[in-house]
PDB file of C-alpha atoms in Angstrom:
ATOM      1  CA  UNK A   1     122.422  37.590   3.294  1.00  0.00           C
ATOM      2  CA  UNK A   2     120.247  40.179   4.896  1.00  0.00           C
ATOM      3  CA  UNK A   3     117.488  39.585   6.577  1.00  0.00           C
ATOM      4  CA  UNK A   4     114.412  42.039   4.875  1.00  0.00           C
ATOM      5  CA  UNK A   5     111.690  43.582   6.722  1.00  0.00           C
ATOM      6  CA  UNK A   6     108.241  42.990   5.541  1.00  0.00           C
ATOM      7  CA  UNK A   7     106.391  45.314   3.871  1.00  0.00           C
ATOM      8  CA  UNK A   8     104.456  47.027   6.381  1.00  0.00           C
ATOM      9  CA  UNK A   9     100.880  49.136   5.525  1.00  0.00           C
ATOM     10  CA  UNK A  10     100.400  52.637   6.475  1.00  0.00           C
ATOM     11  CA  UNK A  11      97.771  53.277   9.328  1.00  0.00           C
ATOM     12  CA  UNK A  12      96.521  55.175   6.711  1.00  0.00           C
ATOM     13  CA  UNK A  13      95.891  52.642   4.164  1.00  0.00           C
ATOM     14  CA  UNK A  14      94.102  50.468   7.217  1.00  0.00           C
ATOM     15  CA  UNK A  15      91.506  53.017   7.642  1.00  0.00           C
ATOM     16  CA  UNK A  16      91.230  53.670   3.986  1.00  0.00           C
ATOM     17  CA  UNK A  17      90.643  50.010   3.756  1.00  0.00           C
ATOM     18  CA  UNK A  18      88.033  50.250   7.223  1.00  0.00           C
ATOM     19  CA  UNK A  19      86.216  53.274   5.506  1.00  0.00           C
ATOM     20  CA  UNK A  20      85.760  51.081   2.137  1.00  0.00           C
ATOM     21  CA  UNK A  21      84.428  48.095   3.686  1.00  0.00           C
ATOM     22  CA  UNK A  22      81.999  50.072   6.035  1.00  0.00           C
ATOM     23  CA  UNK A  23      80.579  51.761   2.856  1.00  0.00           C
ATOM     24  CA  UNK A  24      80.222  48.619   1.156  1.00  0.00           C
ATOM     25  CA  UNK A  25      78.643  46.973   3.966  1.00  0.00           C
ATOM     26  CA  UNK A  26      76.406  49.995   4.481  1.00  0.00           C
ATOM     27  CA  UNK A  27      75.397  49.578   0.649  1.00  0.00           C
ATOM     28  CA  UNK A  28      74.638  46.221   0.661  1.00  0.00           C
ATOM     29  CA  UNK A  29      72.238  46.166   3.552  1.00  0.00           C
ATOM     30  CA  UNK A  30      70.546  49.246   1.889  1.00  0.00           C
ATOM     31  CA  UNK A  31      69.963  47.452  -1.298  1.00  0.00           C
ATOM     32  CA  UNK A  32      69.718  44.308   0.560  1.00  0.00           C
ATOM     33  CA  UNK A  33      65.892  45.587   0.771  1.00  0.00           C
ATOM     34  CA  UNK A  34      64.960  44.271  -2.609  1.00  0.00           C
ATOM     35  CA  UNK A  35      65.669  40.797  -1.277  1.00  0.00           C
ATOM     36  CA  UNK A  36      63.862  41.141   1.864  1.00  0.00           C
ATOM     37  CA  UNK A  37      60.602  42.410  -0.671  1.00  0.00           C
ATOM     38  CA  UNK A  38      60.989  39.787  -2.932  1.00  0.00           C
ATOM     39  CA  UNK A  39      60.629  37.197  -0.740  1.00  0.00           C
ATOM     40  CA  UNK A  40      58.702  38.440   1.750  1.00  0.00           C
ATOM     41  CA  UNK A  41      55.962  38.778  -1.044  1.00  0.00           C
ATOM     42  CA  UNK A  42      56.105  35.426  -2.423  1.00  0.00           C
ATOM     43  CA  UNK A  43      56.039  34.380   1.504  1.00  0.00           C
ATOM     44  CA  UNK A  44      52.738  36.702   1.615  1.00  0.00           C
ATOM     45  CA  UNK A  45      51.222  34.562  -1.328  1.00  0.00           C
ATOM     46  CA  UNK A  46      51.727  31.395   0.312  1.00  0.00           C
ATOM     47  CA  UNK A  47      50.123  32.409   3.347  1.00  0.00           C
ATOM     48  CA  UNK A  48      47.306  34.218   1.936  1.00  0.00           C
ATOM     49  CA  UNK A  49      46.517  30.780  -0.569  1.00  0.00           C
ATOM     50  CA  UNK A  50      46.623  29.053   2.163  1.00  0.00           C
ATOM     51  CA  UNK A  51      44.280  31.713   4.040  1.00  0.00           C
ATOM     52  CA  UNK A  52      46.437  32.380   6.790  1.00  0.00           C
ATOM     53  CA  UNK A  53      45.695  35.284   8.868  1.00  0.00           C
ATOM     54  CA  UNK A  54      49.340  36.300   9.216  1.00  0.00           C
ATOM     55  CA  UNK A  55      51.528  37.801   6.494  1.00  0.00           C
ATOM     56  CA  UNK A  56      54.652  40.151   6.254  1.00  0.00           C
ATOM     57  CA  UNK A  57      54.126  44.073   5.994  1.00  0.00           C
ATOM     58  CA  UNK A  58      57.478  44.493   3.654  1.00  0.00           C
ATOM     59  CA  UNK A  59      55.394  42.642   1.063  1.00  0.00           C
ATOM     60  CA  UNK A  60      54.203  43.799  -2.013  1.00  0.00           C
ATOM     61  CA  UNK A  61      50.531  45.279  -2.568  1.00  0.00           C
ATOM     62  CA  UNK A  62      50.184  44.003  -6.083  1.00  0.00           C
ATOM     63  CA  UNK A  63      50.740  40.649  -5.129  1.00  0.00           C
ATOM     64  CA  UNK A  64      48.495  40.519  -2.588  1.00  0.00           C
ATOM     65  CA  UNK A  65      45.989  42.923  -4.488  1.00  0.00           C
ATOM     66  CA  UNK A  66      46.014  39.367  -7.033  1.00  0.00           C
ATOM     67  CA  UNK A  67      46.272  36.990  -4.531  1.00  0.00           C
ATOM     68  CA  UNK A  68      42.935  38.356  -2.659  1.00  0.00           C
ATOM     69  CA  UNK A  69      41.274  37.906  -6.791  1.00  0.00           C
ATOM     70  CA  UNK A  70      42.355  34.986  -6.868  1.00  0.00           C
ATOM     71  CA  UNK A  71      40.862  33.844  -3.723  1.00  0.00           C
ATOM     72  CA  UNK A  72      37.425  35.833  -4.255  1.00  0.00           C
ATOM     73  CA  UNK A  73      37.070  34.596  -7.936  1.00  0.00           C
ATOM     74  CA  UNK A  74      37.505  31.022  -6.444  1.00  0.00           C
ATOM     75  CA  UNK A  75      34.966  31.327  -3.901  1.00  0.00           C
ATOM     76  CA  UNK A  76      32.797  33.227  -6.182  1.00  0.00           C
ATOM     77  CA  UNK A  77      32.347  30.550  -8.721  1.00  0.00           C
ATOM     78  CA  UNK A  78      32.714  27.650  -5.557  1.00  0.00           C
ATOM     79  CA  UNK A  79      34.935  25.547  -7.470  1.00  0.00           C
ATOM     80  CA  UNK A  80      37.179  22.969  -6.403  1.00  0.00           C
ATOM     81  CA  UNK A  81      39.767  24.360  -9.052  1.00  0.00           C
ATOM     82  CA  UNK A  82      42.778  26.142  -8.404  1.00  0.00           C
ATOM     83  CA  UNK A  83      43.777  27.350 -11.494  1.00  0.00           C
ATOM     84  CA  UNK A  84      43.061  31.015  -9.848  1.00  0.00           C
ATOM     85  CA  UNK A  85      45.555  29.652  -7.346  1.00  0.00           C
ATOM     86  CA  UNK A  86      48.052  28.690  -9.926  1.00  0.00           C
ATOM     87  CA  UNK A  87      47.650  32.210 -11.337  1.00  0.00           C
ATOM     88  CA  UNK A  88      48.064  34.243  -8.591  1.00  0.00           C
ATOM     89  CA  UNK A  89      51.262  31.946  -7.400  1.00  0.00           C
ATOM     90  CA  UNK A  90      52.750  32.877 -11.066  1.00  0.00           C
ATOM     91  CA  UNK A  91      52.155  36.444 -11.003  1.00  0.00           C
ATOM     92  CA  UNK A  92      53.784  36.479  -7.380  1.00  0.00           C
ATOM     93  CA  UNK A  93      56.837  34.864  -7.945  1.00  0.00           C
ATOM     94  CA  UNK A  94      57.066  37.081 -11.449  1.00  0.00           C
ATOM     95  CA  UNK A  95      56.550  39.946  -8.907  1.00  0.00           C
ATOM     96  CA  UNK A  96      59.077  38.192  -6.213  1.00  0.00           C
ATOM     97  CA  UNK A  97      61.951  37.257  -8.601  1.00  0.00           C
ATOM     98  CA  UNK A  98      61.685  40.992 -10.273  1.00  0.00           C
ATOM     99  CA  UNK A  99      62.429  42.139  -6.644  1.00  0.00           C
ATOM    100  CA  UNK A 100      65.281  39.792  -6.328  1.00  0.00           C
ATOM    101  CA  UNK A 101      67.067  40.887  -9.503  1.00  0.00           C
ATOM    102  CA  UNK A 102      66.640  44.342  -8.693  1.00  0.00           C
ATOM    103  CA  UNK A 103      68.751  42.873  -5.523  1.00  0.00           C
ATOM    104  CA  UNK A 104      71.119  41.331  -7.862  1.00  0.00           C
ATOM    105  CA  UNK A 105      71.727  43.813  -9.977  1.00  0.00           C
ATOM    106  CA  UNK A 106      71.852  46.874  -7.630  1.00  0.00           C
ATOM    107  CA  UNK A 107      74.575  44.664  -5.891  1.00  0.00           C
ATOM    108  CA  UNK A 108      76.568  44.833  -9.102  1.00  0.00           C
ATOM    109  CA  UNK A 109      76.176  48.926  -8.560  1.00  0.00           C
ATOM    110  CA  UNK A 110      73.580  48.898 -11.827  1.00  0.00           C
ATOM    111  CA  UNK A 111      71.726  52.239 -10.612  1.00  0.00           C
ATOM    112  CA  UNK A 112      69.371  51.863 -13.956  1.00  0.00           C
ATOM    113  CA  UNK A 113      67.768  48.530 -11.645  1.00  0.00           C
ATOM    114  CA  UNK A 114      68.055  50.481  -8.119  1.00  0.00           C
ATOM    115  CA  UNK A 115      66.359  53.319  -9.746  1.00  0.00           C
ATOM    116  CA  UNK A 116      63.714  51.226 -11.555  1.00  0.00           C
ATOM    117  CA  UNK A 117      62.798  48.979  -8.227  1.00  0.00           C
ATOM    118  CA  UNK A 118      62.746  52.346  -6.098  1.00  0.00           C
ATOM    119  CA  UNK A 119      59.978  53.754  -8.541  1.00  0.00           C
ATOM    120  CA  UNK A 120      57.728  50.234  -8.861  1.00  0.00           C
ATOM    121  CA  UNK A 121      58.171  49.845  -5.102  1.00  0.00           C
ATOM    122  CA  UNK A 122      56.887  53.480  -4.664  1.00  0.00           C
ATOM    123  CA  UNK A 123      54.130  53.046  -7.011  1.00  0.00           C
ATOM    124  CA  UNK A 124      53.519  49.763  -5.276  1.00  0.00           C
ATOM    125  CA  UNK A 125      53.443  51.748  -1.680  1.00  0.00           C
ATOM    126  CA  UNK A 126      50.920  54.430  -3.566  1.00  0.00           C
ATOM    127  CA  UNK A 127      48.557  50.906  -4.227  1.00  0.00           C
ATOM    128  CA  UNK A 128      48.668  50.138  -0.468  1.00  0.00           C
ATOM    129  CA  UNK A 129      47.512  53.233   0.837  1.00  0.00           C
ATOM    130  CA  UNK A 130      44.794  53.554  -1.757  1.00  0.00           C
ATOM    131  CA  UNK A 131      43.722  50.211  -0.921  1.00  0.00           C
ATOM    132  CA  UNK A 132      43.476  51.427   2.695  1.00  0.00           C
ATOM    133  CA  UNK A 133      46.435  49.298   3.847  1.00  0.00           C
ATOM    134  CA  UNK A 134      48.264  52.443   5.685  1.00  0.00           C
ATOM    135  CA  UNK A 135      50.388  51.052   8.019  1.00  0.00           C
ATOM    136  CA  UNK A 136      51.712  48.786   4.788  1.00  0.00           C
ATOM    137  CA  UNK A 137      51.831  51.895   3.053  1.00  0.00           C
ATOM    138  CA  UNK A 138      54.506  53.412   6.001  1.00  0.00           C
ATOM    139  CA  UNK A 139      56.956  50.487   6.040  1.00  0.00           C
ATOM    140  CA  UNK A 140      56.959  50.979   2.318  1.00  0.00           C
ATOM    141  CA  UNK A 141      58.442  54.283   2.625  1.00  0.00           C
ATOM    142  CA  UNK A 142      60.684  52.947   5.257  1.00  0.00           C
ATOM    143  CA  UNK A 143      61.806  50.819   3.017  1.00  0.00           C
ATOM    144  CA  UNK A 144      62.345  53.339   0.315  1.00  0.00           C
ATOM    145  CA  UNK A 145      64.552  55.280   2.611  1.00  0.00           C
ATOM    146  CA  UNK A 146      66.444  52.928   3.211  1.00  0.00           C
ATOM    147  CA  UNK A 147      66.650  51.567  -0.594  1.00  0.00           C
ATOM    148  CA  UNK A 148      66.554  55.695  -1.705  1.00  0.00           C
ATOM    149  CA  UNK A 149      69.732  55.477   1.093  1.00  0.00           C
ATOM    150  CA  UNK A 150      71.746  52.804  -1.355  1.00  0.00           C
ATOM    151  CA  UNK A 151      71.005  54.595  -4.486  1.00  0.00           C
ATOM    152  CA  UNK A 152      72.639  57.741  -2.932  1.00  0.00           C
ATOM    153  CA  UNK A 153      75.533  56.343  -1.731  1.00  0.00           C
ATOM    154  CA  UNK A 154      76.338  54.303  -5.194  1.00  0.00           C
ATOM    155  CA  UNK A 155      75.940  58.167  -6.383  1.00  0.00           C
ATOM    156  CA  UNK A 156      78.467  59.406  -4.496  1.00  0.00           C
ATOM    157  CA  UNK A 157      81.160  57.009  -4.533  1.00  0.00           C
ATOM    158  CA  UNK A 158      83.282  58.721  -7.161  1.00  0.00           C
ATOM    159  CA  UNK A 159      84.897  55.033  -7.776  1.00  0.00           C
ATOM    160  CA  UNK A 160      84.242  51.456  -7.608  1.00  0.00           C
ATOM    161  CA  UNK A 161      83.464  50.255  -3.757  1.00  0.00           C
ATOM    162  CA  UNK A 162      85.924  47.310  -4.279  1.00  0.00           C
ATOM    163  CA  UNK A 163      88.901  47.003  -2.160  1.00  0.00           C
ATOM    164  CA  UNK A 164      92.228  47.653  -2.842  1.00  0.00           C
ATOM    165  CA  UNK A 165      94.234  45.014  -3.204  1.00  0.00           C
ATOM    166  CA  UNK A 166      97.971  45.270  -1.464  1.00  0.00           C
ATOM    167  CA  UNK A 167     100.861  43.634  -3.553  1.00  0.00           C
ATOM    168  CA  UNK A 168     103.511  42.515  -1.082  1.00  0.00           C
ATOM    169  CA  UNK A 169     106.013  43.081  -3.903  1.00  0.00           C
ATOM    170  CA  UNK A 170     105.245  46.839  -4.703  1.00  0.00           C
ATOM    171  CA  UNK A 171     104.324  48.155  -0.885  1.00  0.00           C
ATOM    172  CA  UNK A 172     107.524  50.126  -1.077  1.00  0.00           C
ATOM    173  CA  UNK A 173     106.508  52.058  -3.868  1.00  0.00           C
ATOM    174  CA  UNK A 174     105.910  55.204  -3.381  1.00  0.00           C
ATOM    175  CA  UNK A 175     103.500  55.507  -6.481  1.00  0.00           C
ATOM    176  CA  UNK A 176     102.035  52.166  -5.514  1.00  0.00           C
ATOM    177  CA  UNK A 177     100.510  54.598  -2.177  1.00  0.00           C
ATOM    178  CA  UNK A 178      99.314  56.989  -4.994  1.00  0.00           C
ATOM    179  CA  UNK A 179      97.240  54.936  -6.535  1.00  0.00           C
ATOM    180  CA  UNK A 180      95.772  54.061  -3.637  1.00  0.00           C
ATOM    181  CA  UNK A 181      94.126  57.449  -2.956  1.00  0.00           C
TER     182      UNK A 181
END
């Protein structure tokens, strides 16, 4: 019996493969945005219930456009009651996990939820700077370049992102390389 060589891969293939999984890492930090605002603004609430002086820039203006009602209507009727509290945590996390599924689902290359949390995140950075909160306002749009960033790329790929997958058994087909390109 002969001895066989193993199937070898084509330095081609390797930086097909390279190129693929630098795009899809690229991708996934650019959409990887959504996350960072959905938590970031339930984080925000949190802090701001708890009247902390500190809170996250990447957060959204909505919630903390409720969370400051919440806290004036409290104060403003000087009750011991937090249902205002209650409220505002609800509408946050509403706000947060919305963020979050956009994160999901723009991860699953849905551009419909990429497109939809680019515009609500836009309208949201339009809130902060009419609220006065500029420097908010800017990381928003640095955000949105970067989310803007994932949306074009999904747009471009002409095919899925995944990675092909190399069958030992049919490397040393030549059509097997076709489909590869």
């Amino acid at each position: 019996m002969s001895e066989s060589t193993p199937p070898s891969i084509g330095n081609t293939d390797i930086e097909q493969i390279k190129s693929q999984l630098k795009e899809d890492s690229k991708f996934k930090n650019a959409i990887g945005w959504f996350y960072w605002i959905g938590g970031l603004s339930f984080i925000n609430s949190i802090l701001a219930l708890v009247k902390s002086t500190f809170s996250f820039i990447f957060g959204l203006g909505i919630t903390q456009l409720v969370d400051g009602i919440a806290i004036g209507a409290t104060e403003r009727i000087q009750s011991d009651t937090k249902i205002f509290y209650v409220f505002s945590l609800v509408i946050s996390l509403i706000f947060s996990g919305l963020f979050v599924l956009f994160g999901y689902l723009g991860n699953k290359k849905k551009k419909g939820a990429i497109i939809t949390g680019i515009i609500l995140y836009g309208l949201d950075a339009i809130l902060c700077l009419v609220l006065g909160a500029y420097l908010d306002g800017l990381f928003h749009v640095w955000a949105l370049v970067g989310l803007i960033s994932g949306l074009v790329m999904l747009k471009n790929k002409k095919e899925d992102m995944a990675i092909p997958v190399l069958d030992p058994h049919k490397v040393g087909n030549d059509h097997y390389y076709d489909n590869l390109r």
